[in-house]
Amino acid sequence: MTGDTRFLTAPTRVLLFTGKGGVGKTSLACATAATLADQGKRVLLVSTDPASNLDEVLETNLTSAPLPVAGAAHLFALNIDPERAAAAYRERVVGPYRGILPEAALRSMEEQLSGACTVEIAAFDEFTKLLGDPAATAGYDHVIFDTAPTGHTLRLLKLPGAWTEFMATNTTGTSCLGPLAGLQEQRALYESSLRTLADPASTTIVLVSRPDAAALSEAERTRGELLEAGLSNLVFALNGVFASSGNADPAAQALEMRGREALSTMAGGLSRLPRAEVPLLPFAPIGIGPLRRVFAPPEERPAEAPPETHAAHTLPALMHLIDELERSGRGVIMTMGKGGVGKTTVAAAIAVELAHRGHPVHISTTDPAAHVVSTLGGDIPNLRVSRIDPALETRRYTEEVLAKAGAGLDEQGKALLTEDLRSPCTEEIAVFRAFAQIVEEGQNGFVVLDTAPTGHTLLLLDAAEAYHREVARTVSDMPEAVRSLLPRLRDPAFTRVILVTLPEATPVHEAARLQADLLRAGIHPFAWVVNQSFSTNGFTSPALIQRGQRELPYIAEVQERHAARVSLIPWTAKAPTGHSGLRALVRSKS
């Protein structure tokens, strides 16, 4: 590693790693934790990601309580378990009323507290306990948070202020999470967590990115929003920097040049941050041994043993998968997977190809970063593009609820409803309704949904039952699009879910866990796409050849254990954007 290494050499007590999905936050957070622990510091490593992969990277089965990490004295780690936190939260709110209120009233409270927003605020409670309560982490010198992808992280960081303001001005004693007593007792903790986050002597935020235009753009947006939230002690960690080292391989030179071009257009605010650079590693940073070598200079790394040689895989191009999708003539296509695996690119390529074949296509994103617009690169015949804008949808939803449910209320009732709609949970409900309305359009043509990273997507899908209850509580009628959403998502002839992954351990296993969750929800994935593979022939760079060989076991795992249909997209020297680039990607062969 080169550049500004203050988060290793002079770290604050709290370190938060954030950034776009797939940029290496978990790897760098784990490597930092291992490095500090090797210096004799007692370190607690925490994942706030609903789709955490700390277990795999640390090779330790974690729980919601701190556990020692094998092979690293002084290092402890835990995963915040959202469901367990929600159950504890519900009991904390409802418990004091048992034996006092009628059973019907208790059941109503529990119903209100069973939605996705309750899960999020409950998990946030655990986060603030570790961040704002000194007693909770008194035995540790450093607490390191491996946060969820950017959109979720920013929501998490903003919630203390939102809830503090909401509770300070709420006069009715209720919220969409039930009685405010359950939140009010946390108010001091929220305020303490805000102070800790904003104190540069206590907290450093490590903003992680790769030398990629989309990731750098997201990092700049994050930087601005963090500053607006009063969080100013930022360090920029540029991960995966590749140097061809004079190798004549055109692919190696193109990979290096793509990184340089992305950095040349980096926004000024990001370029002015203290910066550390981590090279593209010739090994997988999984396990304490490899994690210890992440920040070591190349000359201090032991020579890498050549990877076991496997036969290359020949898999169908994305075009063959689109041929199957096209036969229905309509329906919903959803790309899902771990952040940073290329869901947006795959969604855009499918949408462009179907539109080119003459089908009406609507592509929409629920991703807060909305990279699909820049990926498409301009207007395309037969293709309509939209984004679910949380602020706009919240305003629309609020106005509709006030117009319908507030029409027959007295002034006190209207005031209570208005207070309720100012809570942070309203946004989740509003976005979910917009999602349902877009899915409904699949009856008349193709709808391609570029979904948000895994954790946020699952929260969105899990919100169905909570939304039904919320609408019944605030509006007498329920939109037909919402009523029909779950049956449509569960209908394999209407909704085709495509799991996108990279040929690496963590993305493949993350996609497998997502597939298991979807199957439990009655949603059967249609196919898998293995994206950006270096396993194809033609490279002469030793680094790229080794990388391709390391991919082959994971490609085989997808074929043999997880997917009925698999397409493989090889890495391309030119970034696949715009009409021609996306259509070329569809036809690229392994």
mmCIF file of N, CA and C in Angstrom, residues 277-341:
data_model
loop_
_atom_site.group_PDB
_atom_site.id
_atom_site.type_symbol
_atom_site.label_atom_id
_atom_site.label_comp_id
_atom_site.label_asym_id
_atom_site.label_seq_id
_atom_site.Cartn_x
_atom_site.Cartn_y
_atom_site.Cartn_z
ATOM 1 N N GLU A 277 -3.395 3.908 -1.682
ATOM 2 C CA GLU A 277 -3.628 3.054 -2.842
ATOM 3 C C GLU A 277 -3.223 1.616 -2.524
ATOM 4 N N VAL A 278 -4.123 0.697 -2.854
ATOM 5 C CA VAL A 278 -3.878 -0.730 -2.641
ATOM 6 C C VAL A 278 -3.872 -1.400 -4.010
ATOM 7 N N PRO A 279 -2.812 -2.124 -4.366
ATOM 8 C CA PRO A 279 -2.740 -2.721 -5.711
ATOM 9 C C PRO A 279 -3.736 -3.867 -5.884
ATOM 10 N N LEU A 280 -4.027 -4.182 -7.140
ATOM 11 C CA LEU A 280 -4.810 -5.371 -7.446
ATOM 12 C C LEU A 280 -3.997 -6.578 -6.987
ATOM 13 N N LEU A 281 -4.570 -7.379 -6.115
ATOM 14 C CA LEU A 281 -3.810 -8.433 -5.456
ATOM 15 C C LEU A 281 -3.717 -9.690 -6.327
ATOM 16 N N PRO A 282 -2.588 -10.374 -6.278
ATOM 17 C CA PRO A 282 -2.451 -11.626 -7.033
ATOM 18 C C PRO A 282 -2.982 -12.828 -6.245
ATOM 19 N N PHE A 283 -3.723 -12.578 -5.177
ATOM 20 C CA PHE A 283 -4.270 -13.656 -4.363
ATOM 21 C C PHE A 283 -5.629 -13.222 -3.824
ATOM 22 N N ALA A 284 -6.403 -14.190 -3.354
ATOM 23 C CA ALA A 284 -7.710 -13.886 -2.765
ATOM 24 C C ALA A 284 -7.519 -13.549 -1.289
ATOM 25 N N PRO A 285 -7.949 -12.367 -0.825
ATOM 26 C CA PRO A 285 -7.753 -11.982 0.580
ATOM 27 C C PRO A 285 -8.781 -12.639 1.498
ATOM 28 N N ILE A 286 -8.691 -13.955 1.628
ATOM 29 C CA ILE A 286 -9.603 -14.729 2.471
ATOM 30 C C ILE A 286 -8.764 -15.527 3.453
ATOM 31 N N GLY A 287 -9.058 -15.366 4.743
ATOM 32 C CA GLY A 287 -8.258 -15.999 5.782
ATOM 33 C C GLY A 287 -7.245 -15.025 6.354
ATOM 34 N N ILE A 288 -6.877 -15.226 7.604
ATOM 35 C CA ILE A 288 -5.988 -14.289 8.296
ATOM 36 C C ILE A 288 -4.639 -14.171 7.612
ATOM 37 N N GLY A 289 -4.072 -15.296 7.135
ATOM 38 C CA GLY A 289 -2.768 -15.229 6.469
ATOM 39 C C GLY A 289 -2.772 -14.291 5.280
ATOM 40 N N PRO A 290 -3.640 -14.516 4.286
ATOM 41 C CA PRO A 290 -3.701 -13.585 3.149
ATOM 42 C C PRO A 290 -4.080 -12.156 3.556
ATOM 43 N N LEU A 291 -4.952 -11.981 4.533
ATOM 44 C CA LEU A 291 -5.336 -10.632 4.956
ATOM 45 C C LEU A 291 -4.134 -9.861 5.504
ATOM 46 N N ARG A 292 -3.222 -10.568 6.164
ATOM 47 C CA ARG A 292 -2.026 -9.904 6.697
ATOM 48 C C ARG A 292 -1.143 -9.365 5.572
ATOM 49 N N ARG A 293 -1.286 -9.922 4.356
ATOM 50 C CA ARG A 293 -0.414 -9.520 3.245
ATOM 51 C C ARG A 293 -1.040 -8.445 2.362
ATOM 52 N N VAL A 294 -2.273 -8.034 2.658
ATOM 53 C CA VAL A 294 -2.957 -7.065 1.797
ATOM 54 C C VAL A 294 -2.187 -5.751 1.716
ATOM 55 N N PHE A 295 -1.683 -5.263 2.844
ATOM 56 C CA PHE A 295 -1.014 -3.962 2.869
ATOM 57 C C PHE A 295 0.509 -4.076 2.747
ATOM 58 N N ALA A 296 1.028 -5.296 2.607
ATOM 59 C CA ALA A 296 2.482 -5.462 2.508
ATOM 60 C C ALA A 296 2.968 -5.015 1.129
ATOM 61 N N PRO A 297 4.150 -4.395 1.055
ATOM 62 C CA PRO A 297 4.700 -4.047 -0.268
ATOM 63 C C PRO A 297 5.010 -5.317 -1.040
ATOM 64 N N PRO A 298 4.964 -5.268 -2.370
ATOM 65 C CA PRO A 298 5.156 -6.472 -3.197
ATOM 66 C C PRO A 298 6.429 -7.240 -2.860
ATOM 67 N N GLU A 299 7.516 -6.508 -2.559
ATOM 68 C CA GLU A 299 8.782 -7.193 -2.311
ATOM 69 C C GLU A 299 8.770 -7.995 -1.009
ATOM 70 N N GLU A 300 7.807 -7.696 -0.112
ATOM 71 C CA GLU A 300 7.730 -8.424 1.155
ATOM 72 C C GLU A 300 6.719 -9.567 1.110
ATOM 73 N N ARG A 301 6.017 -9.709 -0.007
ATOM 74 C CA ARG A 301 5.062 -10.808 -0.123
ATOM 75 C C ARG A 301 5.803 -12.070 -0.566
ATOM 76 N N PRO A 302 5.507 -13.207 0.046
ATOM 77 C CA PRO A 302 6.113 -14.450 -0.427
ATOM 78 C C PRO A 302 5.642 -14.766 -1.841
ATOM 79 N N ALA A 303 6.460 -15.477 -2.580
ATOM 80 C CA ALA A 303 6.084 -15.833 -3.949
ATOM 81 C C ALA A 303 4.810 -16.661 -3.945
ATOM 82 N N GLU A 304 3.935 -16.352 -4.901
ATOM 83 C CA GLU A 304 2.667 -17.058 -4.984
ATOM 84 C C GLU A 304 2.848 -18.413 -5.658
ATOM 85 N N ALA A 305 2.293 -19.438 -5.041
ATOM 86 C CA ALA A 305 2.288 -20.749 -5.692
ATOM 87 C C ALA A 305 1.348 -20.675 -6.881
ATOM 88 N N PRO A 306 1.720 -21.278 -8.009
ATOM 89 C CA PRO A 306 0.811 -21.223 -9.162
ATOM 90 C C PRO A 306 -0.497 -21.908 -8.830
ATOM 91 N N PRO A 307 -1.623 -21.344 -9.273
ATOM 92 C CA PRO A 307 -2.906 -21.958 -8.968
ATOM 93 C C PRO A 307 -3.034 -23.307 -9.645
ATOM 94 N N GLU A 308 -3.849 -24.173 -9.054
ATOM 95 C CA GLU A 308 -4.097 -25.474 -9.664
ATOM 96 C C GLU A 308 -4.708 -25.266 -11.046
ATOM 97 N N THR A 309 -4.214 -25.987 -12.026
ATOM 98 C CA THR A 309 -4.682 -25.815 -13.396
ATOM 99 C C THR A 309 -5.996 -26.566 -13.608
ATOM 100 N N HIS A 310 -6.957 -25.869 -14.165
ATOM 101 C CA HIS A 310 -8.253 -26.457 -14.487
ATOM 102 C C HIS A 310 -8.528 -26.234 -15.962
ATOM 103 N N ALA A 311 -9.338 -27.097 -16.528
ATOM 104 C CA ALA A 311 -9.744 -26.905 -17.920
ATOM 105 C C ALA A 311 -10.649 -25.698 -18.030
ATOM 106 N N ALA A 312 -10.479 -24.901 -19.081
ATOM 107 C CA ALA A 312 -11.320 -23.724 -19.290
ATOM 108 C C ALA A 312 -12.764 -24.156 -19.573
ATOM 109 N N HIS A 313 -13.689 -23.287 -19.200
ATOM 110 C CA HIS A 313 -15.105 -23.581 -19.379
ATOM 111 C C HIS A 313 -15.641 -22.850 -20.606
ATOM 112 N N THR A 314 -16.465 -23.535 -21.375
ATOM 113 C CA THR A 314 -17.161 -22.910 -22.486
ATOM 114 C C THR A 314 -18.637 -22.834 -22.129
ATOM 115 N N LEU A 315 -19.127 -21.627 -21.946
ATOM 116 C CA LEU A 315 -20.511 -21.416 -21.550
ATOM 117 C C LEU A 315 -21.206 -20.529 -22.574
ATOM 118 N N PRO A 316 -22.529 -20.619 -22.652
ATOM 119 C CA PRO A 316 -23.259 -19.806 -23.634
ATOM 120 C C PRO A 316 -23.069 -18.314 -23.383
ATOM 121 N N ALA A 317 -23.099 -17.547 -24.468
ATOM 122 C CA ALA A 317 -23.070 -16.084 -24.355
ATOM 123 C C ALA A 317 -24.418 -15.593 -23.820
ATOM 124 N N LEU A 318 -24.433 -14.350 -23.370
ATOM 125 C CA LEU A 318 -25.665 -13.764 -22.843
ATOM 126 C C LEU A 318 -26.769 -13.774 -23.903
ATOM 127 N N MET A 319 -26.407 -13.718 -25.170
ATOM 128 C CA MET A 319 -27.386 -13.705 -26.252
ATOM 129 C C MET A 319 -28.314 -14.923 -26.181
ATOM 130 N N HIS A 320 -27.774 -16.086 -25.840
ATOM 131 C CA HIS A 320 -28.590 -17.297 -25.793
ATOM 132 C C HIS A 320 -29.603 -17.231 -24.653
ATOM 133 N N LEU A 321 -29.220 -16.595 -23.566
ATOM 134 C CA LEU A 321 -30.155 -16.417 -22.458
ATOM 135 C C LEU A 321 -31.279 -15.462 -22.863
ATOM 136 N N ILE A 322 -30.931 -14.411 -23.582
ATOM 137 C CA ILE A 322 -31.936 -13.449 -24.044
ATOM 138 C C ILE A 322 -32.889 -14.111 -25.035
ATOM 139 N N ASP A 323 -32.383 -15.033 -25.849
ATOM 140 C CA ASP A 323 -33.271 -15.771 -26.765
ATOM 141 C C ASP A 323 -34.396 -16.455 -25.985
ATOM 142 N N GLU A 324 -34.053 -17.055 -24.844
ATOM 143 C CA GLU A 324 -35.063 -17.718 -24.018
ATOM 144 C C GLU A 324 -36.002 -16.706 -23.386
ATOM 145 N N LEU A 325 -35.467 -15.604 -22.908
ATOM 146 C CA LEU A 325 -36.295 -14.580 -22.273
ATOM 147 C C LEU A 325 -37.298 -13.995 -23.265
ATOM 148 N N GLU A 326 -36.876 -13.880 -24.509
ATOM 149 C CA GLU A 326 -37.706 -13.224 -25.520
ATOM 150 C C GLU A 326 -38.958 -14.024 -25.853
ATOM 151 N N ARG A 327 -38.928 -15.339 -25.690
ATOM 152 C CA ARG A 327 -40.023 -16.180 -26.161
ATOM 153 C C ARG A 327 -41.357 -15.843 -25.506
ATOM 154 N N SER A 328 -41.336 -15.365 -24.276
ATOM 155 C CA SER A 328 -42.594 -15.044 -23.594
ATOM 156 C C SER A 328 -43.234 -13.780 -24.149
ATOM 157 N N GLY A 329 -42.444 -12.889 -24.738
ATOM 158 C CA GLY A 329 -42.974 -11.660 -25.317
ATOM 159 C C GLY A 329 -43.313 -10.575 -24.321
ATOM 160 N N ARG A 330 -43.204 -10.864 -23.036
ATOM 161 C CA ARG A 330 -43.514 -9.871 -21.999
ATOM 162 C C ARG A 330 -43.011 -10.387 -20.658
ATOM 163 N N GLY A 331 -43.214 -9.590 -19.611
ATOM 164 C CA GLY A 331 -42.866 -10.018 -18.264
ATOM 165 C C GLY A 331 -41.783 -9.163 -17.641
ATOM 166 N N VAL A 332 -41.397 -9.557 -16.417
ATOM 167 C CA VAL A 332 -40.427 -8.808 -15.619
ATOM 168 C C VAL A 332 -39.116 -9.594 -15.556
ATOM 169 N N ILE A 333 -38.018 -8.904 -15.802
ATOM 170 C CA ILE A 333 -36.678 -9.478 -15.690
ATOM 171 C C ILE A 333 -35.941 -8.682 -14.618
ATOM 172 N N MET A 334 -35.479 -9.367 -13.575
ATOM 173 C CA MET A 334 -34.794 -8.687 -12.468
ATOM 174 C C MET A 334 -33.369 -9.201 -12.361
ATOM 175 N N THR A 335 -32.395 -8.301 -12.385
ATOM 176 C CA THR A 335 -31.012 -8.681 -12.112
ATOM 177 C C THR A 335 -30.719 -8.438 -10.641
ATOM 178 N N MET A 336 -30.171 -9.451 -9.997
ATOM 179 C CA MET A 336 -29.895 -9.360 -8.570
ATOM 180 C C MET A 336 -28.512 -9.926 -8.288
ATOM 181 N N GLY A 337 -27.943 -9.554 -7.154
ATOM 182 C CA GLY A 337 -26.644 -10.075 -6.754
ATOM 183 C C GLY A 337 -25.911 -9.115 -5.856
ATOM 184 N N LYS A 338 -24.715 -9.496 -5.459
ATOM 185 C CA LYS A 338 -23.883 -8.677 -4.583
ATOM 186 C C LYS A 338 -23.536 -7.368 -5.276
ATOM 187 N N GLY A 339 -23.368 -6.310 -4.501
ATOM 188 C CA GLY A 339 -22.984 -5.036 -5.076
ATOM 189 C C GLY A 339 -21.668 -5.133 -5.833
ATOM 190 N N GLY A 340 -21.600 -4.470 -6.988
ATOM 191 C CA GLY A 340 -20.364 -4.402 -7.737
ATOM 192 C C GLY A 340 -20.112 -5.539 -8.703
ATOM 193 N N VAL A 341 -21.094 -6.450 -8.870
ATOM 194 C CA VAL A 341 -20.869 -7.588 -9.771
ATOM 195 C C VAL A 341 -21.280 -7.286 -11.202
#
